[in-house]
Amino acid sequence: MNRFATFISLLLLLGCSDGSSDEKPKTMAGIIDAAGPADWREPNPEQTLYMLLESGTVVFELAPEFAPNTVENVLTLVANRYFDGLSINRVQENYVVQWGDPQAGTPQRRIHELGDTLTAEFYRDAQGLDFVTLESRDAYAEQVGFVSGFPAGNDGSRAWLTHCYAMLGVGRDIAADSGNGTELYVVIGHAPRHLDRNVTLIGRVIHGMELLTTLPRGGAQLGFYETAGERVPIQAIRMASDVPESQRIPVELLRTDTPTFQNLVESRRNRQEEWFVDPAGRIGICNVPLPARLIRPDDN
Amino acid sequence: MNRFATFISLLLLLGCSDGSSDEKPKTMAGIIDAAGPADWREPNPEQTLYMLLESGTVVFELAPEFAPNTVENVLTLVANRYFDGLSINRVQENYVVQWGDPQAGTPQRRIHELGDTLTAEFYRDAQGLDFVTLESRDAYAEQVGFVSGFPAGNDGSRAWLTHCYAMLGVGRDIAADSGNGTELYVVIGHAPRHLDRNVTLIGRVIHGMELLTTLPRGGAQLGFYETAGERVPIQAIRMASDVPESQRIPVELLRTDTPTFQNLVESRRNRQEEWFVDPAGRIGICNVPLPARLIRPDDN
């Protein structure tokens, strides 16, 4: 086997191909290559956050459709520079990365006009949402699907964001209203769906996940860092709209309300790549990819 | 709020408690504390592998019930020091860590009496297994449960290991029989269940997962490292039984065929901790914890 064959062989390990074909694309790579401008969207810069770490920038898209008051609270905290100089204090293996004020409880930071408590937004009325249903036998919800690019559950009357990998949530104490947005977390492992409807989710990471997932795990209970020196400083959290346009990270996201997205879902439900011997014929809500990419300069 | 209250508050964020109570324990922590010696088992040292990295040791338990020939091949490779001096070559975000010979295809390493191919062991006869069923509406399998501590699926005639976080599998090329055990991977993110019955799974990580999950992600296609210098050297892979007993890592595992384990599953299906507002009443196969712990010296 020559070097070229080796390269191809490596590409094929664990079931990927480049999807190049003259036919209608049937692989994720092919579908994304064939997607047109209308299949992509740019997140609203007023609903997009940048978390600046020494290692780089994590980008979040917020979900005000599901948690309008909590999103507003977080945006107010961000506008007031609440998170600047705080730190990531907890990294628990296969669970969450969590940040906020390590001195929480001895209120070091003013939270300005905001209250200590905030009515929970664990779910909302299912009415009035453009809910794109995913046919799937979900372990946790009667119905699952996508709303404006976010994975969601639905029981006919209520709808909620689901705790898939990369989702952004609001830590809280025992009281349901104790999460005011000063303590935030991201899911870094297998979806902890038992948290659905028990915590307010407010968005998801759309760029830079690996800056969170590769952080050292904390050695104290629940993955908190044992010493102040281990904490990971947060230089700043900013709304994208507060960052000069030339310095923004130009992420665009594949829309989830299009035929292209439906093709993508079906291509993942029944994998067409030659590598697959026994395509599942099924798919889970947290297994559906939500493609994001950086807009190349020549696309502008 | 004083410092003590703050500490308690931190513990409770995201729904954990210490489970201490005079009643029958209803939390994972309480159930584990109350478990007796018969609830735990030590893995067979002849079916246990140590992967020695510069950062520490990853411990695997093998699953010969599901993949007898592949496990035997891997044990032969290990006995012949096949993996010593090779490297981790691929770390793909929310997917897998994969290792083997980066020069694969230009056969640098003798694989001794073994062949390049090996009949796939993607599933086995469901008969003859002690299959502990988990009541769960699984997206991918008709029935799920546990066999000898491993998560598994079952369609009435066939049974297979499921691609949950921490499972250990055998990379392959297009041909189903092209995975001979020289290329191995571990699931590091959300369960890629579409791989079930498409790859031979041979075990799981029972200690040291964070040594794999925190590795830098590879920048080339599929998460392969772009340069030789990025690869993570594997000092050695050894059978535990080939390591002097005094140097072994004394992991013990909670049995999955006991009333204690059933209590654990139910405690996770319906979370009793005060923090939960809306216990799910449901659980997924890859959400059931499989507790492992180090035996303390005074337990011996």
Coordinates of C-alpha atoms in Angstrom, one line a residue:
Chain A
M1 CA 0.0 0.0 0.0
N2 CA 1.5 3.3 -1.0
R3 CA 1.5 6.5 0.8
F4 CA -1.5 7.9 -1.1
A5 CA -3.5 4.7 -0.3
T6 CA -2.5 5.2 3.3
F7 CA -3.8 8.7 3.3
I8 CA -7.1 7.5 1.8
S9 CA -7.2 4.7 4.3
L10 CA -6.8 7.1 7.2
L11 CA -9.6 9.3 5.9
L12 CA -11.9 6.3 5.8
L13 CA -11.3 5.0 9.3
L14 CA -14.5 5.4 11.3
G15 CA -16.7 6.1 8.4
C16 CA -16.2 9.3 6.6
S17 CA -15.8 10.2 3.0
D18 CA -15.4 13.4 1.2
G19 CA -18.8 12.9 -0.4
S20 CA -17.7 14.0 -3.8
S21 CA -20.0 12.7 -6.5
D22 CA -21.9 13.8 -9.6
E23 CA -25.2 12.6 -8.2
K24 CA -27.4 14.4 -5.7
P25 CA -25.2 14.5 -2.5
K26 CA -26.0 11.9 0.1
T27 CA -23.3 12.6 2.6
M28 CA -23.0 15.4 5.0
A29 CA -19.9 16.8 3.3
G30 CA -21.6 16.6 -0.1
I31 CA -24.8 18.3 1.2
I32 CA -22.9 21.1 2.8
D33 CA -20.8 21.6 -0.3
A34 CA -24.0 21.8 -2.3
A35 CA -25.9 24.1 0.1
G36 CA -26.7 27.6 -1.2
P37 CA -26.5 31.0 0.5
A38 CA -30.2 30.7 1.6
D39 CA -29.3 27.5 3.6
W40 CA -27.0 29.5 5.9
R41 CA -27.7 32.3 8.3
E42 CA -25.5 34.6 10.4
P43 CA -26.5 34.8 14.1
N44 CA -27.8 38.2 15.3
P45 CA -24.7 40.0 16.7
E46 CA -26.9 41.3 19.6
Q47 CA -27.7 37.7 20.5
T48 CA -24.1 36.5 20.2
L49 CA -21.5 36.4 22.9
Y50 CA -17.8 36.2 22.8
M51 CA -15.9 34.7 25.8
L52 CA -12.3 35.8 25.6
L53 CA -9.9 33.3 27.2
E54 CA -6.1 33.4 26.9
S55 CA -6.4 30.4 24.6
G56 CA -8.9 32.0 22.2
T57 CA -12.5 33.0 21.9
V58 CA -15.6 30.9 22.5
V59 CA -18.7 32.1 20.6
F60 CA -22.2 31.5 21.9
E61 CA -25.6 32.1 20.2
L62 CA -28.3 32.9 22.6
A63 CA -31.9 31.7 22.5
P64 CA -34.2 34.4 23.6
E65 CA -37.2 32.5 22.2
F66 CA -36.9 30.1 25.1
A67 CA -35.5 32.2 27.9
P68 CA -36.2 35.9 27.2
N69 CA -35.7 37.2 30.7
T70 CA -32.6 35.2 31.5
V71 CA -31.0 36.2 28.2
E72 CA -31.8 39.8 29.0
N73 CA -30.3 39.4 32.4
V74 CA -27.1 37.9 31.0
L75 CA -26.9 40.6 28.3
T76 CA -27.2 43.2 31.1
L77 CA -24.4 41.5 33.1
V78 CA -22.3 41.4 30.0
A79 CA -22.9 45.1 29.2
N80 CA -21.9 45.9 32.7
R81 CA -18.6 43.9 32.3
Y82 CA -19.8 41.6 35.1
F83 CA -17.8 38.5 33.9
D84 CA -14.6 40.3 33.0
G85 CA -11.8 39.1 35.3
L86 CA -13.8 36.2 36.7
S87 CA -12.9 32.6 35.9
I88 CA -13.8 29.1 34.9
N89 CA -14.0 27.4 38.3
R90 CA -15.3 23.9 37.5
V91 CA -14.5 21.4 34.8
Q92 CA -16.1 18.0 35.4
E93 CA -15.3 15.1 33.1
N94 CA -18.1 14.1 30.7
Y95 CA -20.4 16.8 32.2
V96 CA -19.9 20.5 32.3
V97 CA -17.5 23.5 32.3
Q98 CA -18.8 26.2 34.6
W99 CA -17.8 29.8 35.2
G100 CA -18.7 32.8 37.4
D101 CA -17.5 34.5 40.5
P102 CA -15.5 32.1 42.6
Q103 CA -16.4 34.2 45.7
A104 CA -20.1 33.9 45.0
G105 CA -22.0 34.1 48.2
T106 CA -19.7 36.8 49.6
P107 CA -21.0 39.2 47.0
Q108 CA -17.9 40.6 45.6
R109 CA -19.4 41.9 42.4
R110 CA -22.3 44.2 42.0
I111 CA -25.0 42.8 39.8
H112 CA -26.3 46.3 39.2
E113 CA -30.0 46.8 38.9
L114 CA -30.5 43.0 38.7
G115 CA -31.9 40.8 41.4
D116 CA -30.4 37.8 43.1
T117 CA -33.3 35.7 41.8
L118 CA -35.0 35.4 38.5
T119 CA -38.1 33.4 37.6
A120 CA -37.0 30.1 36.0
E121 CA -37.4 29.6 32.3
F122 CA -37.1 25.9 32.2
Y123 CA -39.7 25.6 29.5
R124 CA -42.1 27.7 27.5
D125 CA -45.5 27.4 25.7
A126 CA -45.0 25.2 22.7
Q127 CA -47.4 27.4 20.8
G128 CA -45.9 30.0 18.6
L129 CA -42.7 28.2 17.9
D130 CA -41.6 27.0 14.5
F131 CA -40.8 23.5 15.7
V132 CA -39.2 21.3 13.1
T133 CA -39.9 17.8 14.3
L134 CA -37.3 15.1 14.2
E135 CA -38.6 11.6 13.8
S136 CA -36.8 9.9 16.7
R137 CA -37.6 7.6 19.6
D138 CA -36.2 9.8 22.3
A139 CA -35.4 8.4 25.7
Y140 CA -36.6 11.6 27.5
A141 CA -39.2 13.6 25.5
E142 CA -42.4 12.7 23.6
Q143 CA -41.2 14.8 20.7
V144 CA -37.9 16.3 19.7
G145 CA -36.8 18.6 17.0
F146 CA -35.2 22.0 16.2
V147 CA -36.2 25.6 16.8
S148 CA -34.2 28.3 15.1
G149 CA -31.1 26.1 15.1
F150 CA -31.4 24.8 18.7
P151 CA -32.3 21.2 19.7
A152 CA -35.5 21.1 21.6
G153 CA -38.1 18.8 23.3
N154 CA -41.9 19.1 23.2
D155 CA -44.7 17.4 25.1
G156 CA -47.5 19.0 23.1
S157 CA -48.1 21.9 25.5
R158 CA -44.6 22.8 26.7
A159 CA -41.3 23.1 24.7
W160 CA -37.8 23.3 26.1
L161 CA -34.2 23.3 24.9
T162 CA -32.5 19.9 25.3
H163 CA -29.2 19.4 27.1
C164 CA -27.1 18.3 24.1
Y165 CA -23.3 18.7 23.9
A166 CA -22.4 22.4 23.6
M167 CA -25.6 23.8 25.2
L168 CA -25.2 26.8 27.5
G169 CA -27.1 26.9 30.8
V170 CA -27.6 28.9 34.0
G171 CA -26.3 27.2 37.2
R172 CA -28.6 27.6 40.1
D173 CA -28.9 26.6 43.8
I174 CA -31.8 24.6 45.3
A175 CA -34.4 27.3 44.7
A176 CA -35.8 27.2 41.1
D177 CA -35.4 31.0 40.9
S178 CA -31.9 31.1 42.2
G179 CA -30.2 31.1 38.7
N180 CA -29.9 34.8 37.7
G181 CA -27.3 34.3 35.0
T182 CA -24.2 35.1 37.0
E183 CA -23.1 31.4 37.0
L184 CA -23.1 29.7 33.5
Y185 CA -22.1 26.3 32.2
V186 CA -21.6 24.4 29.0
V187 CA -22.3 20.7 28.4
I188 CA -19.0 19.1 27.3
G189 CA -19.8 15.4 27.2
H190 CA -22.7 13.0 26.6
A191 CA -26.0 14.8 26.8
P192 CA -27.2 15.1 30.5
R193 CA -30.8 15.1 29.5
H194 CA -32.0 14.6 33.1
L195 CA -31.3 18.3 33.5
D196 CA -33.9 19.2 30.8
R197 CA -36.7 21.3 32.4
N198 CA -34.6 21.6 35.6
V199 CA -32.3 24.4 34.5
T200 CA -32.7 27.3 32.2
L201 CA -30.8 26.8 29.0
I202 CA -30.0 30.1 27.1
G203 CA -28.1 29.1 24.0
R204 CA -25.2 27.1 22.7
V205 CA -21.6 27.3 21.7
I206 CA -21.2 27.8 18.0
H207 CA -17.4 28.1 17.8
G208 CA -14.4 27.2 20.0
M209 CA -15.8 24.2 21.9
E210 CA -12.4 22.7 22.1
L211 CA -11.1 25.6 24.2
L212 CA -13.5 24.3 26.9
T213 CA -13.4 20.6 26.4
T214 CA -9.6 20.4 26.7
L215 CA -9.3 22.2 30.0
P216 CA -7.8 20.3 32.9
R217 CA -10.5 18.6 35.0
G218 CA -10.9 19.9 38.5
G219 CA -9.9 17.7 41.4
A220 CA -12.4 18.7 44.0
Q221 CA -16.0 17.5 44.4
L222 CA -18.1 18.1 41.2
G223 CA -15.0 19.0 39.3
F224 CA -14.3 22.3 41.0
Y225 CA -10.7 23.4 40.9
E226 CA -9.0 22.8 44.2
T227 CA -6.9 26.0 44.1
A228 CA -7.3 29.5 42.9
G229 CA -4.3 29.1 40.7
E230 CA -6.0 26.4 38.6
R231 CA -8.9 28.6 37.7
V232 CA -9.0 29.7 34.1
P233 CA -9.2 33.5 33.8
I234 CA -12.0 35.0 31.7
Q235 CA -10.5 38.1 30.1
A236 CA -14.0 39.4 29.1
I237 CA -17.4 38.4 27.8
R238 CA -18.7 40.8 25.1
M239 CA -21.7 41.0 22.9
A240 CA -20.6 40.5 19.3
S241 CA -22.3 43.8 18.4
D242 CA -20.0 45.6 20.8
V243 CA -17.0 44.3 19.0
P244 CA -15.8 46.2 15.9
E245 CA -17.0 44.4 12.8
S246 CA -13.5 43.9 11.6
Q247 CA -12.7 41.9 14.8
R248 CA -15.7 39.7 14.8
I249 CA -15.5 36.0 14.2
P250 CA -17.7 35.5 11.1
V251 CA -19.5 32.3 12.0
E252 CA -22.4 31.2 9.9
L253 CA -24.8 28.4 10.7
L254 CA -26.8 25.9 8.6
R255 CA -30.5 26.7 8.9
T256 CA -32.6 24.0 10.5
D257 CA -35.8 24.9 8.7
T258 CA -34.9 24.0 5.2
P259 CA -35.0 21.0 2.8
T260 CA -31.2 21.0 2.9
F261 CA -31.3 20.4 6.6
Q262 CA -33.9 17.6 6.1
N263 CA -31.5 16.0 3.6
L264 CA -28.7 16.3 6.1
V265 CA -30.8 14.6 8.8
E266 CA -31.7 11.8 6.5
S267 CA -28.1 11.4 5.3
R268 CA -27.2 10.9 8.9
R269 CA -30.1 8.6 9.8
N270 CA -29.2 6.3 6.9
R271 CA -25.5 6.7 6.2
Q272 CA -24.8 6.2 2.6
E273 CA -21.0 6.2 2.8
E274 CA -19.5 3.0 1.5
W275 CA -17.9 2.4 4.9
F276 CA -21.2 1.6 6.6
V277 CA -22.2 -2.0 6.7
D278 CA -25.4 -1.6 8.7
P279 CA -26.8 2.0 8.6
A280 CA -28.8 2.7 11.8
G281 CA -32.0 3.9 10.1
R282 CA -32.4 6.0 13.2
I283 CA -31.0 9.0 14.8
G284 CA -31.0 10.8 18.2
I285 CA -31.7 14.5 18.7
C286 CA -28.2 15.1 20.1
N287 CA -26.6 13.1 17.2
V288 CA -27.8 15.5 14.5
P289 CA -24.9 17.8 13.5
L290 CA -25.6 21.5 13.6
P291 CA -23.0 22.7 11.0
A292 CA -21.2 26.0 11.7
R293 CA -18.4 27.4 9.6
L294 CA -16.3 30.5 9.3
I295 CA -17.2 32.7 6.4
R296 CA -14.1 32.9 4.2
P297 CA -13.1 36.5 3.3
D298 CA -13.8 35.9 -0.4
D299 CA -17.4 35.0 0.5
N300 CA -18.1 38.6 1.6
Chain B
M1 CA -24.2 34.1 53.1
N2 CA -21.1 32.8 54.9
R3 CA -18.3 30.8 53.5
F4 CA -19.8 27.5 54.7
A5 CA -23.1 28.3 53.0
T6 CA -21.2 29.1 49.9
F7 CA -19.5 25.8 49.9
I8 CA -22.8 24.0 50.2
S9 CA -24.2 26.2 47.5
L10 CA -21.4 25.2 45.1
L11 CA -22.0 21.5 45.9
L12 CA -25.6 21.9 45.0
L13 CA -25.2 23.7 41.7
L14 CA -26.4 21.4 38.9
G15 CA -28.0 18.9 41.2
C16 CA -25.8 16.9 43.4
S17 CA -26.0 16.1 47.1
D18 CA -23.9 14.0 49.4
G19 CA -26.8 11.6 49.8
S20 CA -26.3 11.3 53.6
S21 CA -29.5 10.1 55.3
D22 CA -30.7 7.6 57.8
E23 CA -33.2 6.2 55.4
K24 CA -32.6 3.7 52.6
P25 CA -30.3 5.7 50.2
K26 CA -31.9 7.2 47.2
T27 CA -29.1 9.0 45.7
M28 CA -26.1 7.6 43.8
A29 CA -23.7 8.8 46.5
G30 CA -25.8 7.2 49.2
I31 CA -26.3 3.9 47.2
I32 CA -22.5 3.6 46.6
D33 CA -21.7 4.3 50.2
A34 CA -24.1 1.6 51.3
A35 CA -23.0 -1.0 48.7
G36 CA -21.4 -4.1 50.2
P37 CA -18.3 -6.0 49.1
A38 CA -20.5 -8.3 46.9
D39 CA -21.7 -5.3 44.9
W40 CA -18.2 -4.7 43.6
R41 CA -15.9 -6.7 41.4
E42 CA -12.3 -6.5 40.3
P43 CA -11.8 -6.9 36.6
N44 CA -9.8 -10.0 35.5
P45 CA -6.2 -8.8 35.1
E46 CA -5.8 -10.9 32.0
Q47 CA -8.6 -8.9 30.4
T48 CA -7.4 -5.6 31.6
L49 CA -5.0 -3.3 29.7
Y50 CA -2.8 -0.4 30.8
M51 CA -1.9 2.3 28.3
L52 CA 1.1 4.2 29.6
L53 CA 1.3 7.8 28.5
E54 CA 3.6 10.4 29.8
S55 CA 0.6 12.0 31.6
G56 CA -0.4 8.8 33.4
T57 CA -2.1 5.4 32.8
V58 CA -5.4 4.7 31.1
V59 CA -7.0 1.4 32.2
F60 CA -9.3 -0.6 29.9
E61 CA -11.5 -3.6 30.7
L62 CA -11.9 -5.9 27.7
A63 CA -15.1 -7.6 26.7
P64 CA -14.3 -11.1 25.3
E65 CA -17.9 -12.1 25.6
F66 CA -18.6 -9.8 22.6
A67 CA -15.5 -9.9 20.6
P68 CA -13.4 -13.0 21.5
N69 CA -11.2 -13.2 18.4
T70 CA -10.5 -9.5 18.3
V71 CA -9.7 -9.4 22.0
E72 CA -7.4 -12.3 21.5
N73 CA -5.7 -10.5 18.6
V74 CA -5.2 -7.3 20.6
L75 CA -3.9 -9.3 23.6
T76 CA -1.4 -11.0 21.2
L77 CA -0.3 -7.6 19.8
V78 CA 0.1 -6.3 23.4
A79 CA 2.1 -9.4 24.4
N80 CA 4.4 -8.8 21.4
R81 CA 4.8 -5.1 22.5
Y82 CA 3.2 -4.0 19.2
F83 CA 1.9 -0.7 20.6
D84 CA 5.0 0.3 22.5
G85 CA 6.5 3.5 21.0
L86 CA 3.5 4.1 18.7
S87 CA 1.3 7.1 19.3
I88 CA -2.1 8.7 19.5
N89 CA -2.6 10.2 16.1
R90 CA -6.1 11.5 16.0
V91 CA -8.2 13.4 18.5
Q92 CA -11.5 14.6 17.0
E93 CA -13.7 16.9 19.1
N94 CA -16.9 15.3 20.5
Y95 CA -16.0 12.0 18.8
V96 CA -12.9 9.8 19.3
V97 CA -9.3 9.5 20.3
Q98 CA -7.5 7.0 18.0
W99 CA -4.0 5.4 18.2
G100 CA -1.9 3.0 16.3
D101 CA 1.0 3.1 13.8
P102 CA 1.1 6.5 12.0
Q103 CA 2.9 4.7 9.2
A104 CA 0.1 2.1 8.8
G105 CA 0.1 0.9 5.2
T106 CA 3.8 1.0 4.9
P107 CA 4.0 -1.9 7.3
Q108 CA 6.7 -0.7 9.7
R109 CA 5.7 -3.1 12.4
R110 CA 5.5 -6.8 12.3
I111 CA 2.2 -8.0 13.5
H112 CA 3.7 -11.4 14.1
E113 CA 1.6 -14.5 13.4
L114 CA -1.5 -12.4 13.0
G115 CA -3.2 -11.6 9.8
D116 CA -4.0 -8.2 8.2
T117 CA -7.7 -9.0 8.3
L118 CA -10.0 -10.5 11.0
T119 CA -13.6 -11.5 10.7
A120 CA -15.7 -8.6 12.2
E121 CA -17.4 -9.1 15.5
F122 CA -19.9 -6.3 15.2
Y123 CA -22.6 -8.3 17.1
R124 CA -23.1 -11.8 18.5
D125 CA -25.9 -14.2 19.3
A126 CA -28.1 -12.7 22.0
Q127 CA -28.5 -16.2 23.4
G128 CA -26.2 -17.2 26.3
L129 CA -25.7 -13.7 27.6
D130 CA -26.8 -12.5 31.1
F131 CA -28.5 -9.4 29.6
V132 CA -29.8 -7.1 32.3
T133 CA -32.5 -5.1 30.6
L134 CA -32.8 -1.3 31.1
E135 CA -36.3 0.0 30.6
S136 CA -35.6 2.8 28.1
R137 CA -37.0 4.2 24.9
D138 CA -33.7 4.0 23.0
A139 CA -33.3 5.9 19.7
Y140 CA -31.2 3.2 18.1
A141 CA -32.0 -0.3 19.6
E142 CA -35.1 -2.3 20.3
Q143 CA -33.7 -3.2 23.7
V144 CA -30.8 -1.9 25.7
G145 CA -29.2 -3.0 29.0
F146 CA -26.0 -4.3 30.5
V147 CA -23.9 -7.4 30.2
S148 CA -21.0 -7.9 32.6
G149 CA -20.7 -4.2 33.2
F150 CA -20.9 -3.1 29.6
P151 CA -23.7 -1.2 27.9
A152 CA -25.3 -3.2 25.2
G153 CA -28.1 -3.4 22.6
N154 CA -30.3 -6.3 21.6
D155 CA -32.8 -7.0 18.9
G156 CA -34.0 -10.4 20.2
S157 CA -31.5 -12.4 18.1
R158 CA -28.3 -10.3 18.1
A159 CA -26.6 -8.4 20.9
W160 CA -23.9 -5.8 20.6
L161 CA -21.9 -3.3 22.7
T162 CA -23.2 0.2 22.3
H163 CA -21.0 3.2 21.5
C164 CA -21.3 5.1 24.8
Y165 CA -18.7 7.5 26.1
A166 CA -15.5 5.7 27.1
M167 CA -16.1 2.6 24.9
L168 CA -13.0 1.1 23.2
G169 CA -13.3 0.1 19.5
V170 CA -11.3 -1.2 16.6
G171 CA -10.7 1.2 13.7
R172 CA -11.2 -0.3 10.3
D173 CA -11.0 0.5 6.6
I174 CA -13.9 0.0 4.1
A175 CA -13.8 -3.8 4.3
A176 CA -15.6 -5.1 7.3
D177 CA -12.8 -7.5 8.1
S178 CA -10.1 -4.8 7.9
G179 CA -10.0 -4.1 11.6
N180 CA -7.4 -6.4 13.1
G181 CA -6.9 -4.5 16.3
T182 CA -3.8 -2.5 15.4
E183 CA -5.8 0.7 15.3
L184 CA -7.9 1.4 18.4
Y185 CA -10.2 4.3 19.4
V186 CA -12.1 5.5 22.4
V187 CA -15.4 7.5 22.4
I188 CA -14.7 10.9 24.1
G189 CA -18.0 12.7 23.5
H190 CA -21.7 12.2 22.9
A191 CA -22.4 8.6 22.1
P192 CA -21.9 8.0 18.3
R193 CA -24.5 5.2 18.3
H194 CA -24.6 5.2 14.5
L195 CA -21.4 3.2 14.7
D196 CA -23.1 0.4 16.6
R197 CA -22.9 -2.9 14.6
N198 CA -20.5 -1.2 12.2
V199 CA -17.3 -1.5 14.2
T200 CA -16.1 -4.1 16.6
L201 CA -16.1 -2.8 20.2
I202 CA -13.8 -4.6 22.5
G203 CA -14.1 -3.0 25.9
R204 CA -14.2 0.3 27.7
V205 CA -12.0 2.7 29.7
I206 CA -12.4 2.2 33.5
H207 CA -9.8 4.7 34.7
G208 CA -8.0 7.7 33.3
M209 CA -10.5 9.0 30.7
E210 CA -9.4 12.6 31.3
L211 CA -6.0 11.7 30.0
L212 CA -7.6 11.2 26.6
T213 CA -10.4 13.8 26.7
T214 CA -8.1 16.7 27.5
L215 CA -5.7 16.0 24.6
P216 CA -5.3 18.8 22.0
R217 CA -7.6 18.3 19.1
G218 CA -6.0 17.5 15.7
G219 CA -6.2 20.1 13.0
A220 CA -6.2 17.9 10.0
Q221 CA -9.3 16.2 8.5
L222 CA -11.1 13.9 11.0
G223 CA -9.0 15.3 13.8
F224 CA -5.7 13.7 12.8
Y225 CA -2.7 15.6 14.0
E226 CA -1.1 17.6 11.2
T227 CA 2.5 17.0 12.3
A228 CA 4.5 14.1 13.8
G229 CA 5.5 16.4 16.6
E230 CA 1.9 16.7 17.8
R231 CA 1.3 13.0 18.2
V232 CA 1.1 11.7 21.7
P233 CA 3.6 8.9 22.4
I234 CA 2.4 5.7 23.8
Q235 CA 5.2 4.4 26.1
A236 CA 3.6 0.9 26.3
I237 CA 0.4 -1.1 26.5
R238 CA 0.5 -4.0 28.9
M239 CA -1.8 -6.6 30.3
A240 CA -2.4 -5.9 34.0
S241 CA -1.4 -9.5 34.7
D242 CA 2.0 -8.7 33.3
V243 CA 2.5 -5.8 35.7
P244 CA 3.8 -6.7 39.2
E245 CA 0.8 -6.7 41.6
S246 CA 2.3 -3.9 43.7
Q247 CA 2.3 -1.6 40.6
R248 CA -1.2 -2.3 39.4
I249 CA -4.0 0.3 39.6
P250 CA -6.5 -1.3 41.9
V251 CA -9.8 -0.3 40.2
E252 CA -13.0 -2.0 41.2
L253 CA -16.3 -1.7 39.4
L254 CA -19.9 -1.8 40.6
R255 CA -21.5 -4.9 39.4
T256 CA -24.5 -4.4 37.0
D257 CA -26.3 -7.6 37.9
T258 CA -27.3 -6.8 41.4
P259 CA -30.2 -5.1 43.3
T260 CA -27.8 -2.4 44.2
F261 CA -27.3 -1.5 40.6
Q262 CA -31.0 -1.6 40.0
N263 CA -31.4 0.9 42.8
L264 CA -28.8 3.0 41.3
V265 CA -30.6 3.0 37.9
E266 CA -33.9 4.0 39.5
S267 CA -32.2 6.7 41.6
R268 CA -31.0 8.2 38.3
R269 CA -34.2 7.7 36.5
N270 CA -36.1 9.6 39.2
R271 CA -33.7 11.9 40.8
Q272 CA -34.6 12.3 44.5
E273 CA -32.2 15.0 45.3
E274 CA -33.9 18.2 46.6
W275 CA -32.4 20.2 43.7
F276 CA -34.5 18.5 41.0
V277 CA -37.8 20.2 40.2
D278 CA -38.9 17.9 37.5
P279 CA -37.3 14.4 37.7
A280 CA -37.1 12.9 34.2
G281 CA -38.7 9.6 35.1
R282 CA -36.7 8.2 32.2
I283 CA -33.1 7.4 31.4
G284 CA -30.9 6.6 28.4
I285 CA -28.5 3.7 28.2
C286 CA -25.4 6.0 27.9
N287 CA -26.7 8.1 30.9
V288 CA -26.5 5.3 33.4
P289 CA -23.3 5.7 35.4
L290 CA -21.0 2.7 35.7
P291 CA -19.2 3.5 38.9
A292 CA -15.5 2.7 39.2
R293 CA -13.3 3.4 42.2
L294 CA -9.8 2.8 43.4
I295 CA -9.6 0.3 46.2
R296 CA -8.1 2.1 49.2
P297 CA -5.1 0.3 50.8
D298 CA -7.0 -0.4 54.0
D299 CA -9.7 -2.2 52.0
N300 CA -7.2 -5.0 51.2

